[in-house]
Coordinates of C-alpha atoms in Angstrom, one line a residue:
M101 CA -18.6 21.4 166.3
N102 CA -16.4 18.5 165.5
T103 CA -16.1 15.2 167.5
S104 CA -12.8 16.2 169.2
N105 CA -14.4 19.5 170.5
T106 CA -17.5 17.7 171.8
S107 CA -15.3 15.1 173.7
L108 CA -13.3 17.8 175.3
L109 CA -16.4 19.7 176.5
Q110 CA -17.8 16.4 177.9
E111 CA -14.6 15.8 179.9
I112 CA -14.9 19.4 181.3
L113 CA -18.5 18.9 182.3
R114 CA -17.9 15.5 183.9
S115 CA -14.9 16.6 185.9
G116 CA -16.4 19.8 187.2
Q117 CA -12.8 21.1 187.3
P118 CA -11.7 24.3 185.6
L119 CA -9.0 24.4 183.0
D120 CA -5.9 26.4 183.6
T121 CA -7.3 29.9 183.1
T122 CA -4.0 31.7 183.2
D123 CA -4.0 34.6 180.7
L124 CA -7.7 33.9 180.0
P125 CA -10.4 36.4 180.6
E126 CA -12.7 36.1 183.7
F127 CA -16.0 34.9 182.2
I128 CA -18.2 34.9 185.4
P129 CA -17.7 38.0 187.6
A130 CA -17.3 37.6 191.3
D131 CA -20.6 39.4 192.0
G132 CA -22.6 37.1 189.6
P133 CA -25.6 35.1 190.9
F134 CA -23.5 31.9 191.5
D135 CA -21.8 30.4 194.4
D136 CA -18.0 29.7 194.3
E137 CA -18.4 26.1 193.1
Q138 CA -20.7 27.1 190.3
R139 CA -18.6 30.1 189.3
T140 CA -15.5 27.9 189.2
F141 CA -17.2 25.3 187.0
L142 CA -18.6 27.8 184.5
N143 CA -15.3 29.7 184.2
G144 CA -13.6 26.4 183.4
L145 CA -16.3 25.5 180.9
F146 CA -16.2 28.8 179.1
A147 CA -12.4 28.9 179.2
G148 CA -12.4 25.5 177.4
I149 CA -14.7 26.8 174.7
Y150 CA -12.5 29.9 174.4
A151 CA -9.3 27.9 174.1
I152 CA -10.9 25.7 171.4
S153 CA -12.0 28.6 169.4
K154 CA -8.6 30.2 169.7
N155 CA -7.1 27.0 168.4
G156 CA -9.0 27.2 165.1
G157 CA -11.9 25.0 166.3
G158 CA -9.5 22.2 167.5
A159 CA -9.4 20.7 164.0
E160 CA -6.4 18.6 163.1
E161 CA -3.9 20.5 161.0
E162 CA -4.2 19.3 157.4
V163 CA -1.1 18.0 155.7
A164 CA -0.2 20.2 152.7
Q165 CA -0.7 18.7 149.2
T166 CA 2.3 18.1 147.0
P167 CA 3.0 20.7 144.3
L168 CA 2.5 19.5 140.7
K169 CA 3.0 21.4 137.5
V170 CA 1.0 20.4 134.4
Y171 CA 2.1 21.9 131.1
F172 CA 0.3 21.6 127.8
G173 CA 0.9 22.2 124.1
S174 CA -2.5 22.7 122.6
Q175 CA -3.7 23.9 119.1
T176 CA -7.4 23.3 119.3
G177 CA -7.8 23.3 123.1
T178 CA -8.0 19.5 123.7
A179 CA -4.6 19.3 125.5
E180 CA -5.6 22.3 127.6
S181 CA -8.9 20.7 128.5
L182 CA -7.2 17.5 129.6
S183 CA -4.8 19.5 131.7
K184 CA -7.7 21.0 133.5
D185 CA -9.0 17.5 134.1
L186 CA -5.6 16.5 135.5
R187 CA -5.6 19.5 137.9
K188 CA -9.0 18.4 139.2
F189 CA -8.2 14.7 139.5
S190 CA -4.8 15.4 141.0
A191 CA -6.4 17.1 144.0
T192 CA -8.1 13.8 144.9
Q193 CA -4.6 12.1 144.8
G194 CA -2.9 14.5 147.2
F195 CA -1.4 17.0 144.7
D196 CA -1.9 20.7 144.3
A197 CA -1.6 21.2 140.5
E198 CA -1.0 24.3 138.5
I199 CA -1.4 24.3 134.7
A200 CA 0.2 26.5 132.1
E201 CA 1.3 26.5 128.5
L202 CA 4.7 24.8 127.7
D203 CA 6.0 28.1 126.4
S204 CA 5.4 29.7 129.8
I205 CA 8.5 27.9 131.1
A206 CA 12.1 27.6 129.9
P207 CA 13.8 24.1 130.0
A208 CA 16.3 25.3 132.6
D209 CA 13.4 26.2 135.0
L210 CA 12.4 22.6 135.2
A211 CA 15.4 21.9 137.4
S212 CA 13.6 23.5 140.4
L213 CA 10.5 21.2 140.1
N214 CA 9.9 17.7 141.4
H215 CA 6.7 16.6 139.7
V216 CA 5.8 17.5 136.2
L217 CA 3.1 16.2 133.7
I218 CA 3.0 17.2 130.1
V219 CA 0.1 16.9 127.7
A220 CA 1.4 17.7 124.2
A221 CA -0.3 17.6 120.8
T222 CA 1.4 17.1 117.5
Y223 CA 0.0 18.9 114.4
G224 CA 1.0 19.7 110.9
E225 CA 4.0 17.8 109.7
G226 CA 5.1 16.6 113.1
E227 CA 5.3 20.1 114.6
P228 CA 4.7 21.4 118.1
T229 CA 1.7 23.6 118.7
D230 CA 2.0 27.4 118.7
N231 CA 2.2 27.5 122.5
A232 CA 4.9 24.9 122.7
Q233 CA 7.3 25.9 120.0
T234 CA 9.8 27.9 122.1
F235 CA 9.9 25.3 124.8
Y236 CA 10.3 22.4 122.3
A237 CA 13.1 24.2 120.4
G238 CA 15.0 24.9 123.7
L239 CA 14.6 21.4 125.0
M240 CA 15.7 19.8 121.7
S241 CA 18.7 22.2 121.2
D242 CA 22.3 21.0 121.7
D243 CA 22.8 23.4 124.6
A244 CA 19.8 22.3 126.5
P245 CA 20.6 22.2 130.3
S246 CA 21.0 19.0 132.2
L247 CA 18.1 18.1 134.5
P248 CA 18.2 16.6 137.9
A249 CA 17.0 13.0 138.6
T250 CA 14.7 14.6 141.2
L251 CA 12.5 15.9 138.4
N252 CA 9.9 13.2 138.0
F253 CA 7.8 13.5 134.8
S254 CA 5.4 11.8 132.5
V255 CA 4.1 12.7 129.0
C256 CA 0.8 12.2 127.3
G257 CA 0.7 12.7 123.6
L258 CA -2.2 13.6 121.3
G259 CA -2.0 12.9 117.6
D260 CA -3.5 11.2 114.6
S261 CA -2.1 7.8 113.5
S262 CA -3.2 8.5 109.9
Y263 CA -0.3 11.0 109.6
P264 CA 3.3 9.9 109.1
H265 CA 4.7 11.8 112.1
F266 CA 2.2 10.4 114.6
N267 CA 2.8 11.9 118.1
K268 CA 6.3 13.0 117.1
V269 CA 6.3 15.9 119.6
S270 CA 5.4 13.9 122.6
R271 CA 7.9 11.2 121.7
D272 CA 10.6 13.8 121.3
L273 CA 9.8 15.4 124.7
D274 CA 9.7 12.2 126.5
A275 CA 13.0 10.9 125.2
R276 CA 14.8 14.3 125.6
L277 CA 13.7 14.8 129.2
A278 CA 15.0 11.4 130.1
E279 CA 18.2 12.0 128.1
L280 CA 18.9 15.2 130.0
G281 CA 18.7 13.4 133.4
A282 CA 15.0 13.7 134.5
T283 CA 13.3 10.6 135.8
R284 CA 10.4 9.1 133.9
A285 CA 7.7 8.3 136.6
A286 CA 5.3 6.7 134.2
P287 CA 5.6 5.6 130.6
L288 CA 4.7 7.8 127.7
I289 CA 1.3 7.2 126.2
T290 CA 0.6 8.2 122.6
C291 CA -3.1 8.8 122.1
D292 CA -4.9 8.6 118.7
V293 CA -7.9 10.7 117.8
D294 CA -10.1 8.5 120.0
Y295 CA -8.1 9.5 123.1
D296 CA -10.4 9.1 126.0
A297 CA -9.6 5.6 127.2
D298 CA -5.9 5.9 126.7
Y299 CA -5.8 9.2 128.5
E300 CA -7.6 7.8 131.5
T301 CA -5.3 4.8 131.6
W302 CA -2.3 7.1 131.6
R303 CA -3.8 9.3 134.2
G304 CA -4.3 6.4 136.5
E305 CA -0.8 4.9 136.0
V306 CA 0.8 8.3 136.8
F307 CA -0.7 8.6 140.2
K308 CA -0.2 4.9 141.0
A309 CA 3.5 5.1 140.1
P310 CA 5.7 5.0 143.2
L311 CA 7.4 8.3 142.5
F312 CA 4.0 10.0 142.6
A313 CA 2.1 7.8 145.1
E314 CA 4.8 8.0 147.7
A315 CA 5.0 11.8 147.4
A316 CA 1.3 12.4 147.6
G317 CA 0.0 14.6 150.4
A318 CA -1.7 12.7 153.2
A319 CA -4.8 14.8 152.9
G320 CA -5.3 14.0 149.3
A321 CA -8.4 11.9 149.7
S322 CA -10.2 14.7 151.5
A323 CA -8.8 17.6 149.6
S324 CA -11.2 20.3 148.6
I325 CA -11.6 20.6 144.8
V326 CA -12.6 23.7 143.1
E327 CA -15.5 22.8 140.9
E328 CA -15.3 24.3 137.5
S329 CA -18.4 24.9 135.4
V330 CA -18.9 22.0 133.1
P331 CA -21.3 22.5 130.1
A332 CA -24.1 20.1 129.7
F333 CA -23.2 19.6 126.1
D334 CA -19.8 18.4 124.9
K335 CA -18.1 16.0 122.6
N336 CA -19.6 13.0 124.3
H337 CA -22.9 14.6 125.0
P338 CA -23.9 16.7 122.0
F339 CA -26.9 18.9 121.6
L340 CA -29.4 18.2 118.8
G341 CA -29.2 21.4 116.7
T342 CA -31.3 22.1 113.6
L343 CA -30.0 22.8 110.1
M344 CA -31.8 26.1 109.2
R345 CA -30.0 27.0 106.0
C346 CA -27.2 25.8 103.7
E347 CA -26.3 28.1 100.8
C348 CA -23.4 27.8 98.4
L349 CA -21.3 31.0 98.4
N350 CA -19.5 30.3 95.1
G351 CA -20.5 31.2 91.6
S352 CA -21.3 28.6 89.1
D353 CA -17.9 28.8 87.4
S354 CA -16.0 28.0 90.7
A355 CA -14.0 24.9 91.2
K356 CA -15.1 24.9 94.8
T357 CA -18.3 24.4 96.8
V358 CA -18.1 26.5 99.9
N359 CA -21.3 26.6 101.9
H360 CA -22.7 29.1 104.4
V361 CA -24.4 26.9 107.1
E362 CA -26.8 28.2 109.7
I363 CA -27.7 25.9 112.7
G364 CA -30.4 26.6 115.2
L365 CA -29.6 26.2 118.9
A366 CA -33.0 26.7 120.4
G367 CA -33.4 25.0 123.7
G368 CA -29.7 24.7 124.3
G369 CA -29.6 27.6 126.7
E370 CA -26.4 29.0 128.2
D371 CA -24.6 25.6 127.8
L372 CA -24.4 26.5 124.1
D373 CA -23.3 30.1 124.6
Y374 CA -20.2 30.9 122.5
Q375 CA -17.9 33.7 121.8
V376 CA -16.4 34.7 118.5
G377 CA -13.2 32.7 118.0
D378 CA -14.8 29.5 119.3
A379 CA -15.4 26.5 117.1
L380 CA -18.4 24.3 116.7
G381 CA -18.1 20.5 116.9
I382 CA -20.2 18.6 114.4
W383 CA -21.1 14.9 114.7
P384 CA -21.6 13.7 111.1
L385 CA -23.2 10.5 109.8
N386 CA -21.5 8.5 107.1
D387 CA -22.8 8.4 103.5
I388 CA -25.1 5.3 103.2
E389 CA -23.7 4.6 99.7
E390 CA -20.3 4.3 101.2
V391 CA -21.6 2.0 103.9
E392 CA -23.1 -0.2 101.3
G393 CA -19.8 -0.3 99.4
I394 CA -17.9 -1.4 102.5
L395 CA -20.5 -4.1 103.2
G396 CA -20.3 -5.4 99.7
A397 CA -16.5 -5.4 99.7
A398 CA -16.5 -7.3 103.0
Q399 CA -19.2 -9.7 101.7
L400 CA -21.6 -8.8 104.6
T401 CA -25.4 -8.3 104.5
G402 CA -25.3 -5.6 107.1
Q403 CA -27.6 -7.4 109.5
E404 CA -24.8 -9.2 111.4
V405 CA -24.7 -8.2 115.0
V406 CA -21.4 -6.7 116.3
A407 CA -20.3 -5.5 119.7
L408 CA -19.2 -1.9 120.2
K409 CA -18.3 -0.1 123.4
A410 CA -21.9 1.3 123.5
G411 CA -23.4 -2.1 123.2
P412 CA -24.5 -4.5 120.4
T413 CA -25.8 -3.3 117.1
T414 CA -25.9 -4.3 113.5
V415 CA -22.8 -3.9 111.5
K416 CA -24.7 -1.6 109.1
Q417 CA -25.7 0.8 111.9
A418 CA -22.2 0.6 113.3
L419 CA -20.7 1.7 109.9
F420 CA -23.4 4.4 109.4
R421 CA -23.2 6.0 112.8
S422 CA -20.1 5.1 114.7
L423 CA -17.1 4.2 112.7
D424 CA -14.5 5.9 110.5
L425 CA -14.9 4.5 107.0
M426 CA -11.8 6.1 105.6
T427 CA -8.8 5.7 107.8
V428 CA -6.6 2.7 107.7
S429 CA -4.7 3.0 111.0
P430 CA -1.7 0.9 112.2
K431 CA -4.2 -1.0 114.3
T432 CA -6.2 -1.8 111.2
A433 CA -3.1 -3.1 109.3
E434 CA -2.0 -5.2 112.3
L435 CA -5.4 -6.8 113.0
W436 CA -6.2 -7.5 109.4
N437 CA -2.6 -8.5 108.6
V438 CA -2.4 -6.2 105.6
E439 CA 0.2 -3.8 104.3
V440 CA -1.1 -0.3 103.4
D441 CA 0.3 2.8 101.7
Q442 CA -0.3 6.3 103.2
D443 CA -2.9 7.2 100.5
T444 CA -5.0 4.0 101.0
H445 CA -8.5 4.1 102.2
L446 CA -10.5 1.4 103.8
I447 CA -12.5 0.5 100.7
D448 CA -9.1 0.0 98.8
V449 CA -7.9 -2.5 101.4
L450 CA -11.2 -4.4 101.5
S451 CA -11.4 -4.6 97.7
R452 CA -8.1 -6.4 97.6
Q453 CA -9.2 -9.0 100.3
E454 CA -10.4 -12.4 99.1
G455 CA -13.2 -14.3 100.8
G456 CA -14.7 -11.3 102.6
M457 CA -14.3 -10.6 106.3
E458 CA -16.2 -11.4 109.5
A459 CA -18.3 -8.5 110.8
Q460 CA -16.7 -8.3 114.2
T461 CA -13.2 -8.4 112.7
L462 CA -14.2 -5.6 110.4
V463 CA -15.4 -3.2 113.1
D464 CA -12.6 -4.1 115.5
G465 CA -10.1 -2.8 112.9
L466 CA -11.8 0.6 112.5
R467 CA -11.4 3.8 114.4
S468 CA -14.4 5.5 116.0
L469 CA -16.0 8.2 113.9
Q470 CA -14.9 11.6 115.3
P471 CA -16.6 15.0 115.3
R472 CA -15.2 17.8 113.1
L473 CA -14.4 21.2 114.4
Y474 CA -15.3 24.3 112.3
S475 CA -14.5 27.9 113.1
I476 CA -17.7 29.8 114.0
S477 CA -18.4 32.5 111.5
S478 CA -21.1 34.5 113.4
S479 CA -21.5 36.7 116.4
P480 CA -24.0 35.7 119.0
K481 CA -24.8 39.3 119.4
K482 CA -26.0 39.6 115.8
H483 CA -27.5 36.1 115.6
P484 CA -28.9 35.0 119.0
G485 CA -30.0 31.4 119.2
E486 CA -28.1 30.3 116.1
V487 CA -24.5 29.7 114.9
H488 CA -23.1 30.0 111.4
L489 CA -20.3 28.1 109.7
T490 CA -18.3 28.5 106.5
V491 CA -17.6 25.0 105.2
S492 CA -15.9 23.9 102.0
E493 CA -17.1 20.5 100.7
V494 CA -14.2 18.1 100.2
H495 CA -14.1 16.3 96.9
Y496 CA -11.1 14.7 95.3
E497 CA -9.9 11.7 93.3
L498 CA -7.8 8.9 94.7
N499 CA -6.7 5.7 93.0
G500 CA -8.9 6.5 90.1
T501 CA -12.1 6.9 92.3
A502 CA -14.0 10.0 93.4
R503 CA -13.7 10.5 97.1
K504 CA -15.3 13.0 99.5
G505 CA -15.2 14.3 103.0
V506 CA -17.6 13.1 105.6
A507 CA -18.8 16.1 107.6
S508 CA -18.5 18.7 104.8
T509 CA -20.8 16.7 102.5
F510 CA -23.1 15.7 105.4
L511 CA -23.7 19.4 106.0
G512 CA -23.7 20.4 102.3
S513 CA -25.7 17.8 100.6
R514 CA -26.9 14.9 102.8
L515 CA -28.7 16.7 105.6
N516 CA -31.9 18.3 104.6
G517 CA -33.2 21.6 106.0
G518 CA -34.9 21.1 109.3
G519 CA -32.8 18.0 110.0
A520 CA -31.2 17.4 113.4
L521 CA -27.5 17.0 114.0
G522 CA -25.3 16.6 117.1
V523 CA -23.3 19.8 118.0
Y524 CA -21.3 21.3 120.8
V525 CA -19.3 24.4 121.4
H526 CA -15.5 23.9 121.5
K527 CA -14.0 26.8 123.4
S528 CA -11.0 28.4 121.9
A529 CA -7.9 28.5 124.2
H530 CA -6.7 31.9 122.8
F531 CA -8.3 33.0 119.6
Y532 CA -10.4 35.9 120.9
I533 CA -10.6 39.5 120.0
P534 CA -9.2 41.9 122.6
E535 CA -11.5 43.2 125.3
N536 CA -10.2 46.7 124.5
D537 CA -12.4 47.8 121.6
E538 CA -9.8 50.4 120.6
T539 CA -7.2 47.8 119.6
P540 CA -6.6 47.7 115.9
L541 CA -7.1 44.2 114.3
I542 CA -5.2 42.7 111.3
M543 CA -7.1 39.6 110.1
I544 CA -5.5 37.2 107.5
G545 CA -7.9 34.5 106.3
P546 CA -7.9 33.3 102.7
G547 CA -10.6 30.9 101.5
T548 CA -12.7 29.5 104.4
G549 CA -10.2 31.1 106.7
I550 CA -12.4 34.1 106.5
A551 CA -14.9 32.3 108.8
P552 CA -13.8 33.7 112.3
F553 CA -13.2 37.1 110.8
R554 CA -16.7 37.5 109.6
A555 CA -17.6 36.7 113.2
F556 CA -15.0 39.2 114.5
L557 CA -16.4 42.0 112.3
E558 CA -20.0 41.3 113.3
E559 CA -19.0 41.4 116.9
R560 CA -17.1 44.7 116.6
E561 CA -20.0 46.1 114.7
A562 CA -22.4 45.1 117.4
R563 CA -20.1 46.5 120.1
Q564 CA -19.6 49.7 118.2
A565 CA -15.8 49.1 118.6
S566 CA -13.7 52.1 117.6
G567 CA -10.6 50.1 116.8
D568 CA -9.4 49.9 113.1
N569 CA -9.9 46.7 111.2
W570 CA -7.8 45.4 108.3
L571 CA -8.8 42.2 106.5
F572 CA -6.6 40.1 104.1
F573 CA -8.7 37.7 102.0
G574 CA -8.0 35.8 98.9
D575 CA -9.1 32.9 96.7
Q576 CA -8.9 31.7 93.1
H577 CA -11.2 34.0 91.2
E578 CA -12.9 37.3 92.2
A579 CA -16.0 36.6 90.1
C580 CA -16.9 33.3 91.7
D581 CA -14.9 32.9 94.9
Y582 CA -15.4 36.2 96.7
L583 CA -17.0 34.8 99.9
Y584 CA -19.4 37.2 101.7
A585 CA -18.7 39.8 99.1
D586 CA -21.8 41.9 99.8
Q587 CA -21.2 42.0 103.5
L588 CA -17.5 42.9 103.1
R589 CA -18.3 45.7 100.7
G590 CA -21.0 47.0 103.1
W591 CA -18.5 47.1 106.0
T592 CA -16.0 48.9 103.8
E593 CA -18.6 51.5 102.9
S594 CA -19.7 51.9 106.5
G595 CA -16.1 52.4 107.7
L596 CA -16.1 49.3 110.0
L597 CA -13.6 47.7 107.7
N598 CA -10.9 50.3 107.3
K599 CA -8.8 48.4 104.8
L600 CA -9.6 45.3 102.7
S601 CA -6.7 43.6 100.8
L602 CA -7.8 41.1 98.2
A603 CA -5.6 38.5 96.5
W604 CA -6.9 36.5 93.5
S605 CA -4.5 33.7 92.6
R606 CA -6.0 32.8 89.2
D607 CA -7.1 36.1 87.8
G608 CA -3.7 37.3 86.5
A609 CA -0.6 36.2 84.8
E610 CA 1.1 35.7 88.2
K611 CA -0.4 34.1 91.2
V612 CA -1.1 36.6 94.0
Y613 CA -1.6 35.4 97.6
V614 CA -2.2 37.2 100.8
Q615 CA 1.5 37.1 101.9
H616 CA 2.4 39.1 98.7
L617 CA -0.1 41.8 99.8
I618 CA 1.4 41.9 103.3
E619 CA 4.9 42.6 101.8
K620 CA 3.4 45.1 99.3
D621 CA 1.9 47.2 102.1
G622 CA 4.7 46.4 104.5
A623 CA 5.3 50.0 105.7
E624 CA 1.6 50.5 106.6
F625 CA 1.4 47.0 108.1
F626 CA 4.4 47.7 110.4
S627 CA 2.9 51.0 111.4
W628 CA -0.3 49.2 112.5
L629 CA 1.9 46.9 114.6
E630 CA 3.7 49.8 116.2
R631 CA 0.4 51.3 117.3
G632 CA -0.6 48.1 119.0
A633 CA -2.4 46.0 116.4
A634 CA -3.1 42.4 117.0
I635 CA -2.6 39.9 114.2
Y636 CA -4.9 36.9 113.6
I637 CA -4.4 34.2 111.0
C638 CA -6.8 31.4 110.1
G639 CA -6.5 28.7 107.5
D640 CA -4.1 26.1 106.1
A641 CA -1.2 25.4 108.5
T642 CA 1.1 23.6 106.0
R643 CA 1.6 26.4 103.5
M644 CA -0.4 29.5 104.0
A645 CA 0.3 30.1 107.6
S646 CA 4.0 29.4 107.1
D647 CA 4.2 31.7 104.1
V648 CA 2.4 34.5 106.0
E649 CA 4.8 34.2 108.9
T650 CA 7.8 34.5 106.5
A651 CA 6.2 37.6 105.1
L652 CA 5.6 39.1 108.6
L653 CA 9.3 38.5 109.5
S654 CA 10.3 40.2 106.3
V655 CA 8.2 43.2 107.0
I656 CA 9.3 43.5 110.6
S657 CA 13.0 43.3 109.5
K658 CA 12.7 45.8 106.7
Y659 CA 10.5 48.4 108.2
G660 CA 11.5 47.9 111.8
D661 CA 15.2 48.0 110.9
R662 CA 16.0 44.7 112.6
D663 CA 18.2 41.8 111.6
E664 CA 16.9 38.2 111.4
Q665 CA 17.1 37.5 115.1
G666 CA 15.7 40.9 115.9
A667 CA 12.6 40.2 113.7
L668 CA 12.2 36.8 115.4
D669 CA 12.4 38.5 118.9
Y670 CA 9.8 41.1 117.8
L671 CA 7.4 38.3 116.7
E672 CA 8.0 36.4 119.9
L673 CA 7.1 39.4 121.9
L674 CA 3.8 39.7 119.9
K675 CA 3.1 36.1 120.8
K676 CA 3.8 36.7 124.5
E677 CA 1.5 39.7 124.5
H678 CA -1.2 37.6 122.7
R679 CA -1.1 39.9 119.8
Y680 CA -0.2 37.2 117.3
Q681 CA -2.8 34.4 117.3
R682 CA -3.4 31.6 114.8
D683 CA -6.3 29.2 114.2
V684 CA -4.7 26.9 111.7
Y685 CA -5.4 23.3 110.6

């Protein structure tokens, strides 16, 4: 019983006087074993208790929290994850937040809202994410509606400063909302890949801003918060997995090195449970030869002590474990007072410097090393306690020097079998197979884009799903680039894989890609859509995914008898029904 209830009862007991018992039941009957004074006192006492209980325990009425809308544009799930964090944090600040994709709302609908936060990622060539494209196009259009000054907003952008269109989408959204009349409650923040500190700064500034602070519900500090399950292992707290196997899938004549990687998760428990469609985060270590090259170019021994956020360490250990040795960011150029081209790596800049560089200045100009996300290519039902990846080693030449990727070569050639590596499961926001096992699936994944579809097919096999499956796969040469050939042939023979369309771009006089096969089998493709098939695309966002979407629109237009706008509307409906999903990078 709360303090106010106790005080009221104490007053009743001290006074010995009954409360007004009008319309209250008689608690002590007249023939009870009490005299009149006792009966009057007890009736008053129980009447008080009854009145308190009828009044909800006498608790003070809580002041309602202020409604808040949080919208996100997310491709890999980071913006959605931060939006969930905002929802939780906002409850402590007096706000009742709801989160949703940007495409769930039309720009005109913003006019009815008072407090809106947007977390938007930029990917590709300065493009909005798949779940923000419609909203972005509508807001940026010439006929976008005016917005009232009562709409108080702030935008947090996610991007990568090594790309030329860094945070373009968040900048565009922030400027356009203000241009249309909405009120910017807190300044835009444009986060780089190492986003944690900047995001937390923005979050704090938003709720301290007068337009938010003055509107917060009075009960904010004591608001109940729905606790969401948080895994023990995440980006900042990885699990130490074990490399079980790494096998090259290409033939000896291939120009590529694509590895099938198996990682043991023993001891991780349910915190490492994953579903097909999820990704695995990998924390790599830098190549020690590249570390030595950086130290030599900077004229350092490697034993100099430097200060990092995690504490002091030697510059050699910092370069090996903690820092990005490739990217020259705007921060790097400003701190070191150098001019850089887009295709310039760190070693190129240091090689042009005269007189070396102080160790602390070196590390202060570098970005933190970041984990890499890889689509999971296994079903946990078929491979309990382990996870599989399909990883292409990155090798190329730049400025006359051979270069290579960090994580792909760490897995492929620098980490020995039985070696430990930091991993965590990165949940997909949307890229999951339907719960209905009768739903037909169309999967389009050339090259390493086959990874999630190997997992999909293993899952459907384990679930004995009755839905039809159609896979589009392609690469350069059938003889040496046919990834998982034996497994795919086996699924074709068993009937799990109803249709397998293969495109080999270097085996004939003309280059053949998966989009060509989609148009070639357009009538059948459209018939699958009409009977409820879901389309999944995985792979390169810049060219492949765009070319495939063009082919899809062509097929819908031709075999669905629709004009250009009609085909776009059909595809938009597939998106809304979650029957058109992309895992692109």
